[in-house]
PDB file of C-alpha atoms in Angstrom:
ATOM      1  CA  GLY O   1     113.387  31.743  96.047  1.00 79.00           C
ATOM      2  CA  LYS O   2     111.882  30.123  93.030  1.00 79.00           C
ATOM      3  CA  PRO O   3     111.361  26.473  91.805  1.00 80.00           C
ATOM      4  CA  ASN O   4     114.356  24.530  90.102  1.00 82.00           C
ATOM      5  CA  THR O   5     116.828  28.033  90.367  1.00 87.00           C
ATOM      6  CA  GLY O   6     119.842  25.661  92.677  1.00 89.00           C
ATOM      7  CA  LYS O   7     119.282  25.616  95.875  1.00 88.00           C
ATOM      8  CA  SER O   8     118.865  22.637  97.026  1.00 86.00           C
ATOM      9  CA  THR O   9     122.393  22.209  94.754  1.00 90.00           C
ATOM     10  CA  LEU O  10     124.586  25.170  96.254  1.00 92.00           C
ATOM     11  CA  THR O  11     122.715  23.831  99.933  1.00 90.00           C
ATOM     12  CA  ASN O  12     124.729  20.080  99.040  1.00 90.00           C
ATOM     13  CA  ALA O  13     127.922  22.059  98.097  1.00 92.00           C
ATOM     14  CA  LEU O  14     127.836  24.051 101.388  1.00 92.00           C
ATOM     15  CA  THR O  15     127.242  21.336 103.543  1.00 90.00           C
ATOM     16  CA  GLY O  16     129.359  18.468 101.579  1.00 86.00           C
ATOM     17  CA  ASN O  17     126.301  16.244 101.721  1.00 78.00           C
ATOM     18  CA  ASP O  18     123.621  14.513  99.805  1.00 66.00           C
ATOM     19  CA  THR O  19     121.871  17.048 102.594  1.00 55.00           C
ATOM     20  CA  SER O  20     119.170  17.549 100.062  1.00 48.00           C
ATOM     21  CA  ILE O  21     117.534  16.214  97.164  1.00 45.00           C
ATOM     22  CA  VAL O  22     118.293  17.950  93.265  1.00 46.00           C
ATOM     23  CA  SER O  23     115.792  17.197  90.433  1.00 43.00           C
ATOM     24  CA  ASP O  24     115.616  19.017  86.881  1.00 49.00           C
ATOM     25  CA  VAL O  25     112.235  19.046  88.009  1.00 42.00           C
ATOM     26  CA  PRO O  26     110.120  22.268  89.540  1.00 45.00           C
ATOM     27  CA  GLY O  27     108.671  20.636  93.320  1.00 45.00           C
ATOM     28  CA  THR O  28     110.690  18.740  94.257  1.00 44.00           C
ATOM     29  CA  THR O  29     111.920  19.987  97.799  1.00 44.00           C
ATOM     30  CA  ARG O  30     108.772  20.206  99.676  1.00 46.00           C
ATOM     31  CA  ASP O  31     109.354  20.974 103.267  1.00 60.00           C
ATOM     32  CA  VAL O  32     112.993  23.155 105.104  1.00 69.00           C
ATOM     33  CA  ILE O  33     115.513  20.584 105.161  1.00 81.00           C
ATOM     34  CA  MET O  34     118.464  22.172 107.084  1.00 86.00           C
ATOM     35  CA  GLY O  35     122.248  21.565 107.344  1.00 89.00           C
ATOM     36  CA  GLU O  36     125.182  22.755 108.863  1.00 91.00           C
ATOM     37  CA  PHE O  37     128.793  23.433 107.678  1.00 93.00           C
ATOM     38  CA  SER O  38     131.874  25.906 108.714  1.00 93.00           C
ATOM     39  CA  TYR O  39     133.644  28.697 107.307  1.00 93.00           C
ATOM     40  CA  ARG O  40     136.978  30.214 108.339  1.00 91.00           C
ATOM     41  CA  GLY O  41     136.248  29.204 111.763  1.00 93.00           C
ATOM     42  CA  THR O  42     132.195  30.411 112.051  1.00 92.00           C
ATOM     43  CA  ASP O  43     129.264  28.034 112.014  1.00 94.00           C
ATOM     44  CA  PHE O  44     126.441  27.577 109.673  1.00 94.00           C
ATOM     45  CA  THR O  45     123.261  26.889 109.622  1.00 93.00           C
ATOM     46  CA  ILE O  46     121.642  26.616 106.221  1.00 92.00           C
ATOM     47  CA  LEU O  47     117.739  26.518 105.058  1.00 88.00           C
ATOM     48  CA  ASP O  48     116.894  24.744 102.075  1.00 85.00           C
ATOM     49  CA  THR O  49     113.798  25.588 101.257  1.00 78.00           C
ATOM     50  CA  ALA O  50     110.963  24.339  98.267  1.00 65.00           C
ATOM     51  CA  GLY O  51     110.711  27.066  95.037  1.00 63.00           C
ATOM     52  CA  ILE O  52     108.455  29.878  95.976  1.00 62.00           C
ATOM     53  CA  ARG O  53     106.007  30.656  93.407  1.00 52.00           C
ATOM     54  CA  ARG O  54     102.594  32.152  92.857  1.00 52.00           C
ATOM     55  CA  LYS O  55     100.045  30.384  94.529  1.00 52.00           C
ATOM     56  CA  SER O  56      97.985  30.125  91.162  1.00 53.00           C
ATOM     57  CA  LYS O  57      99.832  28.401  90.965  1.00 49.00           C
ATOM     58  CA  VAL O  58      99.737  26.322  93.902  1.00 45.00           C
ATOM     59  CA  GLU O  59      97.484  23.271  93.143  1.00 49.00           C
ATOM     60  CA  GLU O  60      98.468  20.557  95.410  1.00 47.00           C
ATOM     61  CA  ASP O  61      97.884  21.033  99.801  1.00 43.00           C
ATOM     62  CA  VAL O  62     101.240  19.367 100.279  1.00 37.00           C
ATOM     63  CA  GLU O  63     102.736  22.196  97.844  1.00 40.00           C
ATOM     64  CA  TYR O  64     100.791  24.939  99.648  1.00 44.00           C
ATOM     65  CA  TYR O  65     101.951  24.429 103.092  1.00 42.00           C
ATOM     66  CA  SER O  66     105.537  23.863 101.722  1.00 47.00           C
ATOM     67  CA  VAL O  67     104.874  27.826  99.532  1.00 55.00           C
ATOM     68  CA  ASN O  68     104.071  28.983 103.255  1.00 66.00           C
ATOM     69  CA  ARG O  69     106.655  27.163 104.789  1.00 68.00           C
ATOM     70  CA  ALA O  70     108.949  28.355 103.439  1.00 67.00           C
ATOM     71  CA  ILE O  71     108.234  31.711 103.615  1.00 74.00           C
ATOM     72  CA  LYS O  72     107.459  32.000 106.665  1.00 80.00           C
ATOM     73  CA  THR O  73     111.593  30.688 107.427  1.00 84.00           C
ATOM     74  CA  ILE O  74     112.371  34.391 106.584  1.00 87.00           C
ATOM     75  CA  ASP O  75     111.182  35.268 110.195  1.00 88.00           C
ATOM     76  CA  GLU O  76     114.047  32.130 111.293  1.00 88.00           C
ATOM     77  CA  ALA O  77     116.212  33.998 108.141  1.00 92.00           C
ATOM     78  CA  ASP O  78     119.792  36.105 110.231  1.00 95.00           C
ATOM     79  CA  ILE O  79     120.049  35.885 106.171  1.00 96.00           C
ATOM     80  CA  VAL O  80     118.534  35.320 103.432  1.00 94.00           C
ATOM     81  CA  LEU O  81     120.197  33.755 100.116  1.00 94.00           C
ATOM     82  CA  LEU O  82     117.684  34.790  97.195  1.00 91.00           C
ATOM     83  CA  MET O  83     118.749  32.273  93.803  1.00 90.00           C
ATOM     84  CA  ILE O  84     117.656  33.786  90.749  1.00 89.00           C
ATOM     85  CA  ASP O  85     118.474  31.429  87.191  1.00 90.00           C
ATOM     86  CA  VAL O  86     120.971  34.002  85.637  1.00 90.00           C
ATOM     87  CA  GLN O  87     119.280  33.129  82.339  1.00 86.00           C
ATOM     88  CA  THR O  88     116.610  34.002  83.770  1.00 84.00           C
ATOM     89  CA  GLY O  89     116.410  37.028  85.583  1.00 84.00           C
ATOM     90  CA  LEU O  90     114.411  38.593  88.241  1.00 83.00           C
ATOM     91  CA  VAL O  91     110.447  38.165  87.570  1.00 80.00           C
ATOM     92  CA  GLU O  92     107.596  39.568  89.534  1.00 78.00           C
ATOM     93  CA  GLN O  93     107.593  36.789  92.181  1.00 75.00           C
ATOM     94  CA  ASP O  94     111.238  37.390  93.101  1.00 81.00           C
ATOM     95  CA  LYS O  95     109.974  41.340  93.421  1.00 81.00           C
ATOM     96  CA  LYS O  96     106.841  39.973  96.404  1.00 80.00           C
ATOM     97  CA  ILE O  97     109.172  38.022  97.966  1.00 83.00           C
ATOM     98  CA  ALA O  98     111.794  40.303  98.351  1.00 86.00           C
ATOM     99  CA  GLN O  99     109.675  42.797  99.743  1.00 87.00           C
ATOM    100  CA  LEU O 100     109.293  40.700 102.780  1.00 86.00           C
ATOM    101  CA  ILE O 101     112.774  40.140 103.716  1.00 90.00           C
ATOM    102  CA  VAL O 102     113.031  43.688 103.633  1.00 92.00           C
ATOM    103  CA  ARG O 103     109.333  44.133 105.095  1.00 91.00           C
ATOM    104  CA  ARG O 104     110.652  42.082 107.801  1.00 92.00           C
ATOM    105  CA  GLY O 105     114.698  44.079 108.411  1.00 94.00           C
ATOM    106  CA  LYS O 106     116.417  40.323 107.272  1.00 95.00           C
ATOM    107  CA  GLY O 107     120.361  40.715 105.132  1.00 96.00           C
ATOM    108  CA  ILE O 108     119.117  39.587 101.500  1.00 96.00           C
ATOM    109  CA  ILE O 109     122.086  38.637  98.800  1.00 96.00           C
ATOM    110  CA  LEU O 110     120.550  38.398  95.443  1.00 95.00           C
ATOM    111  CA  VAL O 111     122.597  34.726  94.723  1.00 95.00           C
ATOM    112  CA  PHE O 112     122.158  35.318  90.673  1.00 94.00           C
ATOM    113  CA  ASN O 113     123.693  30.828  90.066  1.00 94.00           C
ATOM    114  CA  LYS O 114     124.341  28.948  86.736  1.00 93.00           C
ATOM    115  CA  VAL O 115     126.735  31.581  86.139  1.00 92.00           C
ATOM    116  CA  ASP O 116     128.815  28.644  83.995  1.00 90.00           C
ATOM    117  CA  THR O 117     125.622  28.903  81.019  1.00 89.00           C
ATOM    118  CA  LEU O 118     126.083  32.455  80.561  1.00 87.00           C
ATOM    119  CA  THR O 119     128.135  32.933  76.804  1.00 77.00           C
ATOM    120  CA  GLY O 120     130.876  35.079  77.497  1.00 71.00           C
ATOM    121  CA  ILE O 121     130.417  37.682  75.206  1.00 67.00           C
ATOM    122  CA  GLY O 122     130.714  41.125  76.378  1.00 64.00           C
ATOM    123  CA  ASN O 123     129.158  42.297  79.605  1.00 83.00           C
ATOM    124  CA  GLU O 124     126.997  39.931  79.488  1.00 84.00           C
ATOM    125  CA  LEU O 125     127.130  40.120  83.514  1.00 85.00           C
ATOM    126  CA  GLU O 126     126.954  43.423  83.804  1.00 86.00           C
ATOM    127  CA  ALA O 127     124.084  43.738  81.937  1.00 87.00           C
ATOM    128  CA  ILE O 128     122.438  41.770  83.975  1.00 85.00           C
ATOM    129  CA  LYS O 129     122.664  42.929  87.246  1.00 87.00           C
ATOM    130  CA  ASP O 130     122.546  46.978  85.755  1.00 88.00           C
ATOM    131  CA  ARG O 131     119.026  46.205  84.219  1.00 87.00           C
ATOM    132  CA  THR O 132     117.947  44.555  88.258  1.00 86.00           C
ATOM    133  CA  ARG O 133     118.684  47.314  89.173  1.00 87.00           C
ATOM    134  CA  PHE O 134     117.371  49.840  87.723  1.00 88.00           C
ATOM    135  CA  LEU O 135     113.164  47.598  87.642  1.00 85.00           C
ATOM    136  CA  PHE O 136     114.447  46.245  91.044  1.00 86.00           C
ATOM    137  CA  PRO O 137     114.458  49.521  93.432  1.00 88.00           C
ATOM    138  CA  ILE O 138     114.194  48.068  96.722  1.00 88.00           C
ATOM    139  CA  LEU O 139     117.264  46.243  95.684  1.00 90.00           C
ATOM    140  CA  SER O 140     119.459  48.372  95.844  1.00 91.00           C
ATOM    141  CA  PHE O 141     120.748  48.322  98.766  1.00 95.00           C
ATOM    142  CA  ALA O 142     121.159  44.331  98.553  1.00 95.00           C
ATOM    143  CA  PRO O 143     124.892  42.730  97.391  1.00 96.00           C
ATOM    144  CA  PHE O 144     124.643  41.630  93.571  1.00 94.00           C
ATOM    145  CA  VAL O 145     126.946  38.215  93.961  1.00 95.00           C
ATOM    146  CA  PRO O 146     127.150  35.549  90.882  1.00 94.00           C
ATOM    147  CA  ILE O 147     127.683  31.251  91.321  1.00 96.00           C
ATOM    148  CA  SER O 148     127.859  28.509  90.246  1.00 95.00           C
ATOM    149  CA  ALA O 149     126.303  25.723  92.705  1.00 93.00           C
ATOM    150  CA  LYS O 150     126.751  22.829  90.067  1.00 92.00           C
ATOM    151  CA  LYS O 151     130.650  24.152  89.706  1.00 93.00           C
ATOM    152  CA  GLY O 152     131.409  25.092  92.710  1.00 93.00           C
ATOM    153  CA  ILE O 153     132.602  29.304  90.968  1.00 94.00           C
ATOM    154  CA  ASP O 154     132.745  31.739  93.868  1.00 95.00           C
ATOM    155  CA  ILE O 155     130.922  29.912  96.260  1.00 95.00           C
ATOM    156  CA  ASP O 156     133.570  31.277  98.367  1.00 95.00           C
ATOM    157  CA  LYS O 157     133.378  35.216  97.444  1.00 96.00           C
ATOM    158  CA  MET O 158     129.721  34.418  98.254  1.00 97.00           C
ATOM    159  CA  LEU O 159     130.482  33.293 102.096  1.00 97.00           C
ATOM    160  CA  ASP O 160     132.610  36.589 102.608  1.00 97.00           C
ATOM    161  CA  VAL O 161     129.655  38.580 101.562  1.00 97.00           C
ATOM    162  CA  ILE O 162     127.087  37.236 103.474  1.00 97.00           C
ATOM    163  CA  TRP O 163     129.970  37.602 106.153  1.00 96.00           C
ATOM    164  CA  SER O 164     130.068  41.029 105.628  1.00 97.00           C
ATOM    165  CA  VAL O 165     126.536  41.790 105.780  1.00 97.00           C
ATOM    166  CA  TRP O 166     125.921  39.534 109.050  1.00 97.00           C
ATOM    167  CA  LYS O 167     128.673  42.297 110.455  1.00 97.00           C
ATOM    168  CA  GLN O 168     126.348  45.331 108.585  1.00 98.00           C
ATOM    169  CA  LEU O 169     123.218  43.818 110.666  1.00 98.00           C
ATOM    170  CA  THR O 170     124.291  43.092 113.333  1.00 97.00           C
ATOM    171  CA  LYS O 171     127.120  46.844 113.604  1.00 98.00           C
ATOM    172  CA  ARG O 172     125.822  49.484 116.889  1.00 98.00           C
ATOM    173  CA  VAL O 173     126.041  52.856 116.786  1.00 98.00           C
ATOM    174  CA  GLU O 174     126.258  55.101 119.789  1.00 97.00           C
ATOM    175  CA  THR O 175     123.600  57.740 120.549  1.00 97.00           C
ATOM    176  CA  ALA O 176     126.277  60.676 120.540  1.00 98.00           C
ATOM    177  CA  GLN O 177     127.546  59.727 117.269  1.00 98.00           C
ATOM    178  CA  LEU O 178     124.649  59.254 115.826  1.00 98.00           C
ATOM    179  CA  ASN O 179     123.186  62.654 116.628  1.00 98.00           C
ATOM    180  CA  ASN O 180     126.759  64.012 115.665  1.00 98.00           C
ATOM    181  CA  PHE O 181     126.591  63.134 111.828  1.00 98.00           C
ATOM    182  CA  LEU O 182     122.557  63.952 112.339  1.00 97.00           C
ATOM    183  CA  ARG O 183     123.609  67.746 113.434  1.00 97.00           C
ATOM    184  CA  GLN O 184     125.825  67.684 110.013  1.00 97.00           C
ATOM    185  CA  TRP O 185     122.639  66.273 108.150  1.00 97.00           C
ATOM    186  CA  SER O 186     119.964  68.280 108.324  1.00 96.00           C
ATOM    187  CA  ASP O 187     123.108  72.049 108.315  1.00 95.00           C
ATOM    188  CA  ALA O 188     123.386  69.616 104.723  1.00 96.00           C
ATOM    189  CA  TYR O 189     119.631  69.373 104.574  1.00 95.00           C
ATOM    190  CA  GLU O 190     117.335  71.037 106.653  1.00 92.00           C
ATOM    191  CA  PRO O 191     114.126  69.535 106.959  1.00 90.00           C
ATOM    192  CA  PRO O 192     111.165  71.215 104.316  1.00 87.00           C
ATOM    193  CA  ARG O 193     108.380  73.962 106.027  1.00 84.00           C
ATOM    194  CA  GLY O 194     105.144  72.654 106.101  1.00 78.00           C
ATOM    195  CA  SER O 195     101.931  74.641 107.242  1.00 77.00           C
ATOM    196  CA  ARG O 196     102.783  74.833 110.299  1.00 78.00           C
ATOM    197  CA  GLY O 197     105.878  75.730 110.054  1.00 83.00           C
ATOM    198  CA  HIS O 198     109.249  73.655 109.251  1.00 87.00           C
ATOM    199  CA  PHE O 199     109.500  69.951 110.200  1.00 92.00           C
ATOM    200  CA  LYS O 200     112.392  69.665 113.005  1.00 94.00           C
ATOM    201  CA  VAL O 201     114.118  66.314 113.856  1.00 96.00           C
ATOM    202  CA  TYR O 202     115.435  66.716 117.704  1.00 96.00           C
ATOM    203  CA  TYR O 203     117.943  63.863 117.710  1.00 96.00           C
ATOM    204  CA  GLY O 204     117.390  60.337 116.733  1.00 97.00           C
ATOM    205  CA  THR O 205     118.807  56.957 118.458  1.00 98.00           C
ATOM    206  CA  GLN O 206     120.016  53.146 116.990  1.00 98.00           C
ATOM    207  CA  VAL O 207     116.990  50.772 118.982  1.00 98.00           C
ATOM    208  CA  SER O 208     117.833  47.698 117.442  1.00 97.00           C
ATOM    209  CA  ALA O 209     119.988  45.625 115.362  1.00 97.00           C
ATOM    210  CA  ASN O 210     119.571  42.612 113.091  1.00 96.00           C
ATOM    211  CA  PRO O 211     117.579  43.611 111.830  1.00 96.00           C
ATOM    212  CA  VAL O 212     118.827  48.268 112.200  1.00 97.00           C
ATOM    213  CA  ARG O 213     116.332  50.180 113.474  1.00 98.00           C
ATOM    214  CA  PHE O 214     116.713  54.075 114.064  1.00 98.00           C
ATOM    215  CA  LEU O 215     114.415  56.506 115.973  1.00 98.00           C
ATOM    216  CA  PHE O 216     114.426  59.539 115.444  1.00 98.00           C
ATOM    217  CA  PHE O 217     112.218  62.294 117.178  1.00 97.00           C
ATOM    218  CA  VAL O 218     110.710  65.495 115.896  1.00 96.00           C
ATOM    219  CA  ASN O 219     107.986  67.948 116.679  1.00 93.00           C
ATOM    220  CA  ARG O 220     105.729  66.871 114.117  1.00 91.00           C
ATOM    221  CA  ARG O 221     104.699  63.549 112.848  1.00 91.00           C
ATOM    222  CA  LYS O 222     102.119  63.760 110.869  1.00 90.00           C
ATOM    223  CA  ASP O 223     102.604  63.993 107.648  1.00 90.00           C
ATOM    224  CA  PHE O 224     106.271  64.142 108.061  1.00 94.00           C
ATOM    225  CA  PRO O 225     108.477  64.633 104.901  1.00 93.00           C
ATOM    226  CA  GLU O 226     108.957  60.903 103.300  1.00 94.00           C
ATOM    227  CA  GLY O 227     111.908  61.712 100.919  1.00 94.00           C
ATOM    228  CA  TYR O 228     113.232  62.930 104.116  1.00 96.00           C
ATOM    229  CA  ILE O 229     112.673  59.922 105.518  1.00 96.00           C
ATOM    230  CA  LYS O 230     114.493  58.420 102.693  1.00 95.00           C
ATOM    231  CA  TYR O 231     117.158  61.244 103.215  1.00 96.00           C
ATOM    232  CA  LEU O 232     117.951  60.192 106.686  1.00 97.00           C
ATOM    233  CA  GLN O 233     118.551  56.815 105.187  1.00 96.00           C
ATOM    234  CA  ASN O 234     121.132  57.758 102.834  1.00 96.00           C
ATOM    235  CA  CYS O 235     123.095  59.850 105.128  1.00 97.00           C
ATOM    236  CA  ILE O 236     123.259  56.472 107.631  1.00 98.00           C
ATOM    237  CA  ARG O 237     124.111  53.955 105.133  1.00 97.00           C
ATOM    238  CA  ARG O 238     126.835  56.769 103.757  1.00 96.00           C
ATOM    239  CA  ASP O 239     128.347  57.895 106.184  1.00 98.00           C
ATOM    240  CA  LEU O 240     127.184  55.061 109.468  1.00 98.00           C
ATOM    241  CA  GLY O 241     128.172  52.014 106.961  1.00 97.00           C
ATOM    242  CA  PHE O 242     124.718  49.906 106.336  1.00 98.00           C
ATOM    243  CA  THR O 243     125.669  49.888 103.241  1.00 97.00           C
ATOM    244  CA  ILE O 244     124.477  46.657 102.406  1.00 97.00           C
ATOM    245  CA  VAL O 245     121.354  45.549 104.556  1.00 97.00           C
ATOM    246  CA  PRO O 246     117.846  47.736 104.750  1.00 96.00           C
ATOM    247  CA  VAL O 247     117.809  50.272 107.218  1.00 97.00           C
ATOM    248  CA  ALA O 248     114.106  51.017 108.817  1.00 96.00           C
ATOM    249  CA  VAL O 249     113.178  54.649 110.421  1.00 97.00           C
ATOM    250  CA  ASP O 250     110.698  55.149 112.779  1.00 97.00           C
ATOM    251  CA  LEU O 251     109.811  58.645 113.988  1.00 97.00           C
ATOM    252  CA  LYS O 252     107.770  59.558 117.410  1.00 95.00           C
ATOM    253  CA  GLU O 253     107.159  62.848 118.150  1.00 94.00           C
ATOM    254  CA  ARG O 254     108.952  64.147 120.929  1.00 84.00           C
ATOM    255  CA  ARG O 255     106.168  63.697 123.298  1.00 68.00           C
ATOM    256  CA  ARG O 256     104.631  61.798 125.703  1.00 51.00           C
ATOM    257  CA  ASN O 257     102.412  59.064 124.674  1.00 50.00           C
ATOM    258  CA  ALA O 258     102.632  60.573 120.630  1.00 49.00           C
ATOM    259  CA  PRO O 259     102.268  56.988 118.776  1.00 51.00           C
ATOM    260  CA  GLN O 260     104.319  55.894 116.245  1.00 53.00           C
ATOM    261  CA  THR O 261     104.495  55.933 112.413  1.00 51.00           C
ATOM    262  CA  ARG O 262     107.078  53.413 111.003  1.00 51.00           C
ATOM    263  CA  LEU O 263     108.189  54.029 106.985  1.00 47.00           C
TER     264      LEU O 263
END
């Protein structure tokens, strides 16, 4: 997340130690700091990164290194907590970070920190959540967790969400089960017709977990409707239990040595 959103405060709250230096001065954390803790019998490793800011605002060589190292840490993580100051909300820079996370198939949780600073008037938190969903549809699946790292509010709930995301990230679906559902999905909504006739989806399989990726064999990969890919993704989420993690769908023509396209 951006500088000063409470990443180091949360790290210290989780590890029970002063693992990271906490300061009101943005940019205090310069390199990735590792900590460990256990929760409900499971061991966790947490990586506290430097605040990620726009490169145009990164001037010092050391800070430039720190920001790039923070971005590379996404590849090392299973689940990324995108820390957001609840007073500021998601900004364009957060969206770019989120796109990196989703493209890599990592679990992502939107952690809105500093809820203790809200006024408590009406449905203030719900309005922030609705605005986030509206402005950043790429994160429509991502869990939304409000906490206060400083006050220790709802950190246990956040950890329960992390565990739920992990279970979905590592879930595997049998090929037979997937194709039984595929027939139902096709009956409910057939692939549209193209200039050379109907597109067809023959069968599919889950090719990996963490990241979650499915491969579908089709009659024609070229110009295959992206809307139907989205339909398959939505069906996978709804019927196969991948509601809160990124789901990637690849296509391959049912013939030998055909190239693949990821949409």
